[in-house]
Amino acid sequence: ESDEEKENEDVDSGSDSDAEEEEMPGMSLKPSANKQPEEQNAMDVKERKAINRAAIKKLQSSKAFKANEKFKSKKQSREARFSRGKKLQKKRDRRHNPKKITK
């Protein structure tokens, strides 16, 4: 009986260590012990926002970004021009008759 008890204890302790190894890092349901104070988080948020603003400003001033925006606006303008179709004409086309002979 003592051998069986030892085997049961070995099996139980082995399953516990397997469960800890199988657990995904960062997916633990237990609360983490590395919590930072609220004041430090508030400063981190402000710093992070300032860094993000600077990065976006630098991005928007780059030539590649400007070229991409120009291309997007050109495409959007073209779609707006030709979205009317052939049925709805511009006001000038409705008023102006190119076949009319003027003296």
mmCIF file with all atom_site columns, N, CA, C and O in Angstrom, residues 49-99:
data_model
loop_
_atom_site.group_PDB
_atom_site.id
_atom_site.type_symbol
_atom_site.label_atom_id
_atom_site.label_alt_id
_atom_site.label_comp_id
_atom_site.label_asym_id
_atom_site.label_entity_id
_atom_site.label_seq_id
_atom_site.pdbx_PDB_ins_code
_atom_site.Cartn_x
_atom_site.Cartn_y
_atom_site.Cartn_z
_atom_site.occupancy
_atom_site.B_iso_or_equiv
_atom_site.pdbx_formal_charge
_atom_site.auth_seq_id
_atom_site.auth_comp_id
_atom_site.auth_asym_id
_atom_site.auth_atom_id
_atom_site.pdbx_PDB_model_num
ATOM 1   N N  . LYS A 1 49 ? 0.952   59.550 -25.336 1.00 0.00 ? 49 LYS A N  1
ATOM 2   C CA . LYS A 1 49 ? 0.187   60.392 -26.259 1.00 0.00 ? 49 LYS A CA 1
ATOM 3   C C  . LYS A 1 49 ? 1.089   61.426 -26.924 1.00 0.00 ? 49 LYS A C  1
ATOM 4   O O  . LYS A 1 49 ? 0.955   61.709 -28.120 1.00 0.00 ? 49 LYS A O  1
ATOM 5   N N  . ALA A 1 50 ? 2.005   61.997 -26.153 1.00 0.00 ? 50 ALA A N  1
ATOM 6   C CA . ALA A 1 50 ? 2.925   62.986 -26.721 1.00 0.00 ? 50 ALA A CA 1
ATOM 7   C C  . ALA A 1 50 ? 3.824   62.349 -27.768 1.00 0.00 ? 50 ALA A C  1
ATOM 8   O O  . ALA A 1 50 ? 4.063   62.929 -28.840 1.00 0.00 ? 50 ALA A O  1
ATOM 9   N N  . ILE A 1 51 ? 4.284   61.150 -27.505 1.00 0.00 ? 51 ILE A N  1
ATOM 10  C CA . ILE A 1 51 ? 5.124   60.430 -28.469 1.00 0.00 ? 51 ILE A CA 1
ATOM 11  C C  . ILE A 1 51 ? 4.329   60.113 -29.726 1.00 0.00 ? 51 ILE A C  1
ATOM 12  O O  . ILE A 1 51 ? 4.814   60.286 -30.849 1.00 0.00 ? 51 ILE A O  1
ATOM 13  N N  . ASN A 1 52 ? 3.088   59.674 -29.549 1.00 0.00 ? 52 ASN A N  1
ATOM 14  C CA . ASN A 1 52 ? 2.237   59.357 -30.704 1.00 0.00 ? 52 ASN A CA 1
ATOM 15  C C  . ASN A 1 52 ? 1.959   60.598 -31.552 1.00 0.00 ? 52 ASN A C  1
ATOM 16  O O  . ASN A 1 52 ? 1.967   60.528 -32.781 1.00 0.00 ? 52 ASN A O  1
ATOM 17  N N  . ARG A 1 53 ? 1.699   61.734 -30.891 1.00 0.00 ? 53 ARG A N  1
ATOM 18  C CA . ARG A 1 53 ? 1.461   62.975 -31.631 1.00 0.00 ? 53 ARG A CA 1
ATOM 19  C C  . ARG A 1 53 ? 2.686   63.354 -32.450 1.00 0.00 ? 53 ARG A C  1
ATOM 20  O O  . ARG A 1 53 ? 2.574   63.751 -33.622 1.00 0.00 ? 53 ARG A O  1
ATOM 21  N N  . ALA A 1 54 ? 3.862   63.246 -31.848 1.00 0.00 ? 54 ALA A N  1
ATOM 22  C CA . ALA A 1 54 ? 5.095   63.597 -32.559 1.00 0.00 ? 54 ALA A CA 1
ATOM 23  C C  . ALA A 1 54 ? 5.316   62.660 -33.743 1.00 0.00 ? 54 ALA A C  1
ATOM 24  O O  . ALA A 1 54 ? 5.719   63.096 -34.830 1.00 0.00 ? 54 ALA A O  1
ATOM 25  N N  . ALA A 1 55 ? 5.024   61.375 -33.552 1.00 0.00 ? 55 ALA A N  1
ATOM 26  C CA . ALA A 1 55 ? 5.210   60.407 -34.637 1.00 0.00 ? 55 ALA A CA 1
ATOM 27  C C  . ALA A 1 55 ? 4.252   60.684 -35.789 1.00 0.00 ? 55 ALA A C  1
ATOM 28  O O  . ALA A 1 55 ? 4.641   60.634 -36.963 1.00 0.00 ? 55 ALA A O  1
ATOM 29  N N  . ILE A 1 56 ? 3.008   61.007 -35.480 1.00 0.00 ? 56 ILE A N  1
ATOM 30  C CA . ILE A 1 56 ? 2.021   61.291 -36.521 1.00 0.00 ? 56 ILE A CA 1
ATOM 31  C C  . ILE A 1 56 ? 2.397   62.566 -37.269 1.00 0.00 ? 56 ILE A C  1
ATOM 32  O O  . ILE A 1 56 ? 2.288   62.636 -38.493 1.00 0.00 ? 56 ILE A O  1
ATOM 33  N N  . LYS A 1 57 ? 2.870   63.576 -36.540 1.00 0.00 ? 57 LYS A N  1
ATOM 34  C CA . LYS A 1 57 ? 3.272   64.819 -37.181 1.00 0.00 ? 57 LYS A CA 1
ATOM 35  C C  . LYS A 1 57 ? 4.435   64.581 -38.136 1.00 0.00 ? 57 LYS A C  1
ATOM 36  O O  . LYS A 1 57 ? 4.456   65.102 -39.254 1.00 0.00 ? 57 LYS A O  1
ATOM 37  N N  . LYS A 1 58 ? 5.382   63.761 -37.708 1.00 0.00 ? 58 LYS A N  1
ATOM 38  C CA . LYS A 1 58 ? 6.530   63.454 -38.564 1.00 0.00 ? 58 LYS A CA 1
ATOM 39  C C  . LYS A 1 58 ? 6.086   62.657 -39.782 1.00 0.00 ? 58 LYS A C  1
ATOM 40  O O  . LYS A 1 58 ? 6.545   62.883 -40.896 1.00 0.00 ? 58 LYS A O  1
ATOM 41  N N  . LEU A 1 59 ? 5.171   61.728 -39.574 1.00 0.00 ? 59 LEU A N  1
ATOM 42  C CA . LEU A 1 59 ? 4.658   60.917 -40.680 1.00 0.00 ? 59 LEU A CA 1
ATOM 43  C C  . LEU A 1 59 ? 3.949   61.793 -41.703 1.00 0.00 ? 59 LEU A C  1
ATOM 44  O O  . LEU A 1 59 ? 4.164   61.664 -42.906 1.00 0.00 ? 59 LEU A O  1
ATOM 45  N N  . GLN A 1 60 ? 3.105   62.709 -41.216 1.00 0.00 ? 60 GLN A N  1
ATOM 46  C CA . GLN A 1 60 ? 2.333   63.545 -42.124 1.00 0.00 ? 60 GLN A CA 1
ATOM 47  C C  . GLN A 1 60 ? 3.204   64.529 -42.890 1.00 0.00 ? 60 GLN A C  1
ATOM 48  O O  . GLN A 1 60 ? 2.801   65.020 -43.939 1.00 0.00 ? 60 GLN A O  1
ATOM 49  N N  . SER A 1 61 ? 4.400   64.806 -42.408 1.00 0.00 ? 61 SER A N  1
ATOM 50  C CA . SER A 1 61 ? 5.285   65.714 -43.125 1.00 0.00 ? 61 SER A CA 1
ATOM 51  C C  . SER A 1 61 ? 6.185   64.974 -44.115 1.00 0.00 ? 61 SER A C  1
ATOM 52  O O  . SER A 1 61 ? 6.911   65.618 -44.869 1.00 0.00 ? 61 SER A O  1
ATOM 53  N N  . SER A 1 62 ? 6.112   63.658 -44.157 1.00 0.00 ? 62 SER A N  1
ATOM 54  C CA . SER A 1 62 ? 6.976   62.896 -45.065 1.00 0.00 ? 62 SER A CA 1
ATOM 55  C C  . SER A 1 62 ? 6.451   62.959 -46.494 1.00 0.00 ? 62 SER A C  1
ATOM 56  O O  . SER A 1 62 ? 5.255   63.117 -46.743 1.00 0.00 ? 62 SER A O  1
ATOM 57  N N  . LYS A 1 63 ? 7.360   62.822 -47.455 1.00 0.00 ? 63 LYS A N  1
ATOM 58  C CA . LYS A 1 63 ? 6.999   62.905 -48.872 1.00 0.00 ? 63 LYS A CA 1
ATOM 59  C C  . LYS A 1 63 ? 6.110   61.743 -49.282 1.00 0.00 ? 63 LYS A C  1
ATOM 60  O O  . LYS A 1 63 ? 5.170   61.911 -50.061 1.00 0.00 ? 63 LYS A O  1
ATOM 61  N N  . ALA A 1 64 ? 6.394   60.558 -48.760 1.00 0.00 ? 64 ALA A N  1
ATOM 62  C CA . ALA A 1 64 ? 5.614   59.374 -49.133 1.00 0.00 ? 64 ALA A CA 1
ATOM 63  C C  . ALA A 1 64 ? 4.167   59.518 -48.684 1.00 0.00 ? 64 ALA A C  1
ATOM 64  O O  . ALA A 1 64 ? 3.236   59.196 -49.423 1.00 0.00 ? 64 ALA A O  1
ATOM 65  N N  . PHE A 1 65 ? 3.958   60.015 -47.469 1.00 0.00 ? 65 PHE A N  1
ATOM 66  C CA . PHE A 1 65 ? 2.603   60.204 -46.952 1.00 0.00 ? 65 PHE A CA 1
ATOM 67  C C  . PHE A 1 65 ? 1.855   61.240 -47.780 1.00 0.00 ? 65 PHE A C  1
ATOM 68  O O  . PHE A 1 65 ? 0.694   61.050 -48.136 1.00 0.00 ? 65 PHE A O  1
ATOM 69  N N  . LYS A 1 66 ? 2.537   62.347 -48.105 1.00 0.00 ? 66 LYS A N  1
ATOM 70  C CA . LYS A 1 66 ? 1.900   63.399 -48.899 1.00 0.00 ? 66 LYS A CA 1
ATOM 71  C C  . LYS A 1 66 ? 1.518   62.883 -50.283 1.00 0.00 ? 66 LYS A C  1
ATOM 72  O O  . LYS A 1 66 ? 0.436   63.194 -50.798 1.00 0.00 ? 66 LYS A O  1
ATOM 73  N N  . ALA A 1 67 ? 2.401   62.087 -50.884 1.00 0.00 ? 67 ALA A N  1
ATOM 74  C CA . ALA A 1 67 ? 2.101   61.521 -52.206 1.00 0.00 ? 67 ALA A CA 1
ATOM 75  C C  . ALA A 1 67 ? 0.904   60.591 -52.140 1.00 0.00 ? 67 ALA A C  1
ATOM 76  O O  . ALA A 1 67 ? 0.028   60.605 -53.020 1.00 0.00 ? 67 ALA A O  1
ATOM 77  N N  . ASN A 1 68 ? 0.847   59.799 -51.092 1.00 0.00 ? 68 ASN A N  1
ATOM 78  C CA . ASN A 1 68 ? -0.274  58.864 -50.915 1.00 0.00 ? 68 ASN A CA 1
ATOM 79  C C  . ASN A 1 68 ? -1.585  59.623 -50.715 1.00 0.00 ? 68 ASN A C  1
ATOM 80  O O  . ASN A 1 68 ? -2.617  59.265 -51.291 1.00 0.00 ? 68 ASN A O  1
ATOM 81  N N  . GLU A 1 69 ? -1.566  60.676 -49.916 1.00 0.00 ? 69 GLU A N  1
ATOM 82  C CA . GLU A 1 69 ? -2.767  61.486 -49.689 1.00 0.00 ? 69 GLU A CA 1
ATOM 83  C C  . GLU A 1 69 ? -3.206  62.179 -50.981 1.00 0.00 ? 69 GLU A C  1
ATOM 84  O O  . GLU A 1 69 ? -4.395  62.278 -51.267 1.00 0.00 ? 69 GLU A O  1
ATOM 85  N N  . LYS A 1 70 ? -2.235  62.653 -51.766 1.00 0.00 ? 70 LYS A N  1
ATOM 86  C CA . LYS A 1 70 ? -2.561  63.299 -53.034 1.00 0.00 ? 70 LYS A CA 1
ATOM 87  C C  . LYS A 1 70 ? -3.233  62.311 -53.974 1.00 0.00 ? 70 LYS A C  1
ATOM 88  O O  . LYS A 1 70 ? -4.221  62.630 -54.644 1.00 0.00 ? 70 LYS A O  1
ATOM 89  N N  . PHE A 1 71 ? -2.708  61.092 -54.001 1.00 0.00 ? 71 PHE A N  1
ATOM 90  C CA . PHE A 1 71 ? -3.289  60.044 -54.840 1.00 0.00 ? 71 PHE A CA 1
ATOM 91  C C  . PHE A 1 71 ? -4.709  59.718 -54.390 1.00 0.00 ? 71 PHE A C  1
ATOM 92  O O  . PHE A 1 71 ? -5.625  59.582 -55.206 1.00 0.00 ? 71 PHE A O  1
ATOM 93  N N  . LYS A 1 72 ? -4.917  59.619 -53.071 1.00 0.00 ? 72 LYS A N  1
ATOM 94  C CA . LYS A 1 72 ? -6.256  59.330 -52.541 1.00 0.00 ? 72 LYS A CA 1
ATOM 95  C C  . LYS A 1 72 ? -7.248  60.427 -52.904 1.00 0.00 ? 72 LYS A C  1
ATOM 96  O O  . LYS A 1 72 ? -8.376  60.154 -53.298 1.00 0.00 ? 72 LYS A O  1
ATOM 97  N N  . SER A 1 73 ? -6.820  61.694 -52.753 1.00 0.00 ? 73 SER A N  1
ATOM 98  C CA . SER A 1 73 ? -7.736  62.801 -53.045 1.00 0.00 ? 73 SER A CA 1
ATOM 99  C C  . SER A 1 73 ? -8.051  62.865 -54.538 1.00 0.00 ? 73 SER A C  1
ATOM 100 O O  . SER A 1 73 ? -9.173  63.171 -54.921 1.00 0.00 ? 73 SER A O  1
ATOM 101 N N  . LYS A 1 74 ? -7.061  62.558 -55.376 1.00 0.00 ? 74 LYS A N  1
ATOM 102 C CA . LYS A 1 74 ? -7.299  62.554 -56.814 1.00 0.00 ? 74 LYS A CA 1
ATOM 103 C C  . LYS A 1 74 ? -8.307  61.470 -57.187 1.00 0.00 ? 74 LYS A C  1
ATOM 104 O O  . LYS A 1 74 ? -9.227  61.691 -57.975 1.00 0.00 ? 74 LYS A O  1
ATOM 105 N N  . LYS A 1 75 ? -8.152  60.307 -56.589 1.00 0.00 ? 75 LYS A N  1
ATOM 106 C CA . LYS A 1 75 ? -9.074  59.198 -56.844 1.00 0.00 ? 75 LYS A CA 1
ATOM 107 C C  . LYS A 1 75 ? -10.486 59.557 -56.380 1.00 0.00 ? 75 LYS A C  1
ATOM 108 O O  . LYS A 1 75 ? -11.477 59.297 -57.081 1.00 0.00 ? 75 LYS A O  1
ATOM 109 N N  . GLN A 1 76 ? -10.584 60.151 -55.199 1.00 0.00 ? 76 GLN A N  1
ATOM 110 C CA . GLN A 1 76 ? -11.887 60.525 -54.647 1.00 0.00 ? 76 GLN A CA 1
ATOM 111 C C  . GLN A 1 76 ? -12.552 61.592 -55.521 1.00 0.00 ? 76 GLN A C  1
ATOM 112 O O  . GLN A 1 76 ? -13.754 61.534 -55.788 1.00 0.00 ? 76 GLN A O  1
ATOM 113 N N  . SER A 1 77 ? -11.766 62.546 -55.992 1.00 0.00 ? 77 SER A N  1
ATOM 114 C CA . SER A 1 77 ? -12.306 63.603 -56.841 1.00 0.00 ? 77 SER A CA 1
ATOM 115 C C  . SER A 1 77 ? -12.816 63.026 -58.155 1.00 0.00 ? 77 SER A C  1
ATOM 116 O O  . SER A 1 77 ? -13.883 63.400 -58.642 1.00 0.00 ? 77 SER A O  1
ATOM 117 N N  . ARG A 1 78 ? -12.052 62.109 -58.717 1.00 0.00 ? 78 ARG A N  1
ATOM 118 C CA . ARG A 1 78 ? -12.450 61.480 -59.984 1.00 0.00 ? 78 ARG A CA 1
ATOM 119 C C  . ARG A 1 78 ? -13.752 60.686 -59.805 1.00 0.00 ? 78 ARG A C  1
ATOM 120 O O  . ARG A 1 78 ? -14.642 60.758 -60.644 1.00 0.00 ? 78 ARG A O  1
ATOM 121 N N  . GLU A 1 79 ? -13.845 59.953 -58.715 1.00 0.00 ? 79 GLU A N  1
ATOM 122 C CA . GLU A 1 79 ? -15.074 59.190 -58.449 1.00 0.00 ? 79 GLU A CA 1
ATOM 123 C C  . GLU A 1 79 ? -16.264 60.130 -58.297 1.00 0.00 ? 79 GLU A C  1
ATOM 124 O O  . GLU A 1 79 ? -17.364 59.845 -58.774 1.00 0.00 ? 79 GLU A O  1
ATOM 125 N N  . ALA A 1 80 ? -16.063 61.271 -57.657 1.00 0.00 ? 80 ALA A N  1
ATOM 126 C CA . ALA A 1 80 ? -17.163 62.225 -57.465 1.00 0.00 ? 80 ALA A CA 1
ATOM 127 C C  . ALA A 1 80 ? -17.592 62.830 -58.801 1.00 0.00 ? 80 ALA A C  1
ATOM 128 O O  . ALA A 1 80 ? -18.784 63.044 -59.038 1.00 0.00 ? 80 ALA A O  1
ATOM 129 N N  . ARG A 1 81 ? -16.631 63.081 -59.661 1.00 0.00 ? 81 ARG A N  1
ATOM 130 C CA . ARG A 1 81 ? -16.960 63.680 -60.966 1.00 0.00 ? 81 ARG A CA 1
ATOM 131 C C  . ARG A 1 81 ? -17.780 62.738 -61.822 1.00 0.00 ? 81 ARG A C  1
ATOM 132 O O  . ARG A 1 81 ? -18.712 63.148 -62.505 1.00 0.00 ? 81 ARG A O  1
ATOM 133 N N  . PHE A 1 82 ? -17.414 61.471 -61.830 1.00 0.00 ? 82 PHE A N  1
ATOM 134 C CA . PHE A 1 82 ? -18.068 60.528 -62.734 1.00 0.00 ? 82 PHE A CA 1
ATOM 135 C C  . PHE A 1 82 ? -19.157 59.699 -62.059 1.00 0.00 ? 82 PHE A C  1
ATOM 136 O O  . PHE A 1 82 ? -19.709 58.806 -62.665 1.00 0.00 ? 82 PHE A O  1
ATOM 137 N N  . SER A 1 83 ? -19.469 60.020 -60.834 1.00 0.00 ? 83 SER A N  1
ATOM 138 C CA . SER A 1 83 ? -20.502 59.248 -60.138 1.00 0.00 ? 83 SER A CA 1
ATOM 139 C C  . SER A 1 83 ? -21.903 59.657 -60.580 1.00 0.00 ? 83 SER A C  1
ATOM 140 O O  . SER A 1 83 ? -22.872 58.958 -60.330 1.00 0.00 ? 83 SER A O  1
ATOM 141 N N  . ARG A 1 84 ? -22.029 60.814 -61.227 1.00 0.00 ? 84 ARG A N  1
ATOM 142 C CA . ARG A 1 84 ? -23.343 61.304 -61.627 1.00 0.00 ? 84 ARG A CA 1
ATOM 143 C C  . ARG A 1 84 ? -23.964 60.447 -62.716 1.00 0.00 ? 84 ARG A C  1
ATOM 144 O O  . ARG A 1 84 ? -25.161 60.348 -62.811 1.00 0.00 ? 84 ARG A O  1
ATOM 145 N N  . GLY A 1 85 ? -23.133 59.891 -63.562 1.00 0.00 ? 85 GLY A N  1
ATOM 146 C CA . GLY A 1 85 ? -23.652 59.083 -64.649 1.00 0.00 ? 85 GLY A CA 1
ATOM 147 C C  . GLY A 1 85 ? -24.030 59.942 -65.839 1.00 0.00 ? 85 GLY A C  1
ATOM 148 O O  . GLY A 1 85 ? -23.827 61.158 -65.848 1.00 0.00 ? 85 GLY A O  1
ATOM 149 N N  . LYS A 1 86 ? -24.596 59.341 -66.841 1.00 0.00 ? 86 LYS A N  1
ATOM 150 C CA . LYS A 1 86 ? -24.921 60.063 -68.068 1.00 0.00 ? 86 LYS A CA 1
ATOM 151 C C  . LYS A 1 86 ? -26.285 60.748 -67.982 1.00 0.00 ? 86 LYS A C  1
ATOM 152 O O  . LYS A 1 86 ? -26.571 61.653 -68.746 1.00 0.00 ? 86 LYS A O  1
ATOM 153 N N  . LYS A 1 87 ? -27.150 60.308 -67.100 1.00 0.00 ? 87 LYS A N  1
ATOM 154 C CA . LYS A 1 87 ? -28.494 60.879 -67.030 1.00 0.00 ? 87 LYS A CA 1
ATOM 155 C C  . LYS A 1 87 ? -28.483 62.273 -66.419 1.00 0.00 ? 87 LYS A C  1
ATOM 156 O O  . LYS A 1 87 ? -29.132 63.179 -66.925 1.00 0.00 ? 87 LYS A O  1
ATOM 157 N N  . LEU A 1 88 ? -27.743 62.454 -65.348 1.00 0.00 ? 88 LEU A N  1
ATOM 158 C CA . LEU A 1 88 ? -27.716 63.739 -64.666 1.00 0.00 ? 88 LEU A CA 1
ATOM 159 C C  . LEU A 1 88 ? -26.537 64.545 -65.181 1.00 0.00 ? 88 LEU A C  1
ATOM 160 O O  . LEU A 1 88 ? -25.387 64.179 -64.989 1.00 0.00 ? 88 LEU A O  1
ATOM 161 N N  . GLN A 1 89 ? -26.815 65.618 -65.852 1.00 0.00 ? 89 GLN A N  1
ATOM 162 C CA . GLN A 1 89 ? -25.766 66.437 -66.440 1.00 0.00 ? 89 GLN A CA 1
ATOM 163 C C  . GLN A 1 89 ? -25.442 67.623 -65.538 1.00 0.00 ? 89 GLN A C  1
ATOM 164 O O  . GLN A 1 89 ? -26.205 67.979 -64.647 1.00 0.00 ? 89 GLN A O  1
ATOM 165 N N  . LYS A 1 90 ? -24.330 68.250 -65.859 1.00 0.00 ? 90 LYS A N  1
ATOM 166 C CA . LYS A 1 90 ? -23.973 69.469 -65.156 1.00 0.00 ? 90 LYS A CA 1
ATOM 167 C C  . LYS A 1 90 ? -24.900 70.595 -65.605 1.00 0.00 ? 90 LYS A C  1
ATOM 168 O O  . LYS A 1 90 ? -25.537 70.511 -66.664 1.00 0.00 ? 90 LYS A O  1
ATOM 169 N N  . LYS A 1 91 ? -24.949 71.647 -64.819 1.00 0.00 ? 91 LYS A N  1
ATOM 170 C CA . LYS A 1 91 ? -25.847 72.757 -65.130 1.00 0.00 ? 91 LYS A CA 1
ATOM 171 C C  . LYS A 1 91 ? -25.477 73.398 -66.467 1.00 0.00 ? 91 LYS A C  1
ATOM 172 O O  . LYS A 1 91 ? -26.352 73.710 -67.285 1.00 0.00 ? 91 LYS A O  1
ATOM 173 N N  . ARG A 1 92 ? -24.205 73.571 -66.753 1.00 0.00 ? 92 ARG A N  1
ATOM 174 C CA . ARG A 1 92 ? -23.773 74.183 -68.007 1.00 0.00 ? 92 ARG A CA 1
ATOM 175 C C  . ARG A 1 92 ? -24.213 73.325 -69.190 1.00 0.00 ? 92 ARG A C  1
ATOM 176 O O  . ARG A 1 92 ? -24.641 73.845 -70.220 1.00 0.00 ? 92 ARG A O  1
ATOM 177 N N  . ASP A 1 93 ? -24.092 72.014 -69.055 1.00 0.00 ? 93 ASP A N  1
ATOM 178 C CA . ASP A 1 93 ? -24.485 71.129 -70.148 1.00 0.00 ? 93 ASP A CA 1
ATOM 179 C C  . ASP A 1 93 ? -25.991 71.193 -70.403 1.00 0.00 ? 93 ASP A C  1
ATOM 180 O O  . ASP A 1 93 ? -26.442 71.015 -71.537 1.00 0.00 ? 93 ASP A O  1
ATOM 181 N N  . ARG A 1 94 ? -26.764 71.442 -69.367 1.00 0.00 ? 94 ARG A N  1
ATOM 182 C CA . ARG A 1 94 ? -28.208 71.559 -69.546 1.00 0.00 ? 94 ARG A CA 1
ATOM 183 C C  . ARG A 1 94 ? -28.577 72.870 -70.248 1.00 0.00 ? 94 ARG A C  1
ATOM 184 O O  . ARG A 1 94 ? -29.541 72.945 -70.998 1.00 0.00 ? 94 ARG A O  1
ATOM 185 N N  . ARG A 1 95 ? -27.838 73.944 -70.002 1.00 0.00 ? 95 ARG A N  1
ATOM 186 C CA . ARG A 1 95 ? -28.135 75.258 -70.567 1.00 0.00 ? 95 ARG A CA 1
ATOM 187 C C  . ARG A 1 95 ? -27.516 75.450 -71.951 1.00 0.00 ? 95 ARG A C  1
ATOM 188 O O  . ARG A 1 95 ? -28.086 76.082 -72.808 1.00 0.00 ? 95 ARG A O  1
ATOM 189 N N  . HIS A 1 96 ? -26.325 74.929 -72.119 1.00 0.00 ? 96 HIS A N  1
ATOM 190 C CA . HIS A 1 96 ? -25.559 75.198 -73.327 1.00 0.00 ? 96 HIS A CA 1
ATOM 191 C C  . HIS A 1 96 ? -25.866 74.175 -74.413 1.00 0.00 ? 96 HIS A C  1
ATOM 192 O O  . HIS A 1 96 ? -25.790 72.973 -74.187 1.00 0.00 ? 96 HIS A O  1
ATOM 193 N N  . ASN A 1 97 ? -26.198 74.667 -75.608 1.00 0.00 ? 97 ASN A N  1
ATOM 194 C CA . ASN A 1 97 ? -26.450 73.792 -76.743 1.00 0.00 ? 97 ASN A CA 1
ATOM 195 C C  . ASN A 1 97 ? -25.333 74.037 -77.766 1.00 0.00 ? 97 ASN A C  1
ATOM 196 O O  . ASN A 1 97 ? -25.301 75.081 -78.420 1.00 0.00 ? 97 ASN A O  1
ATOM 197 N N  . PRO A 1 98 ? -24.398 73.083 -77.933 1.00 0.00 ? 98 PRO A N  1
ATOM 198 C CA . PRO A 1 98 ? -23.268 73.331 -78.823 1.00 0.00 ? 98 PRO A CA 1
ATOM 199 C C  . PRO A 1 98 ? -23.667 73.406 -80.288 1.00 0.00 ? 98 PRO A C  1
ATOM 200 O O  . PRO A 1 98 ? -22.924 73.978 -81.102 1.00 0.00 ? 98 PRO A O  1
ATOM 201 N N  . LYS A 1 99 ? -24.841 72.902 -80.695 1.00 0.00 ? 99 LYS A N  1
ATOM 202 C CA . LYS A 1 99 ? -25.252 72.925 -82.114 1.00 0.00 ? 99 LYS A CA 1
ATOM 203 C C  . LYS A 1 99 ? -25.957 74.228 -82.492 1.00 0.00 ? 99 LYS A C  1
ATOM 204 O O  . LYS A 1 99 ? -26.201 74.472 -83.665 1.00 0.00 ? 99 LYS A O  1
#
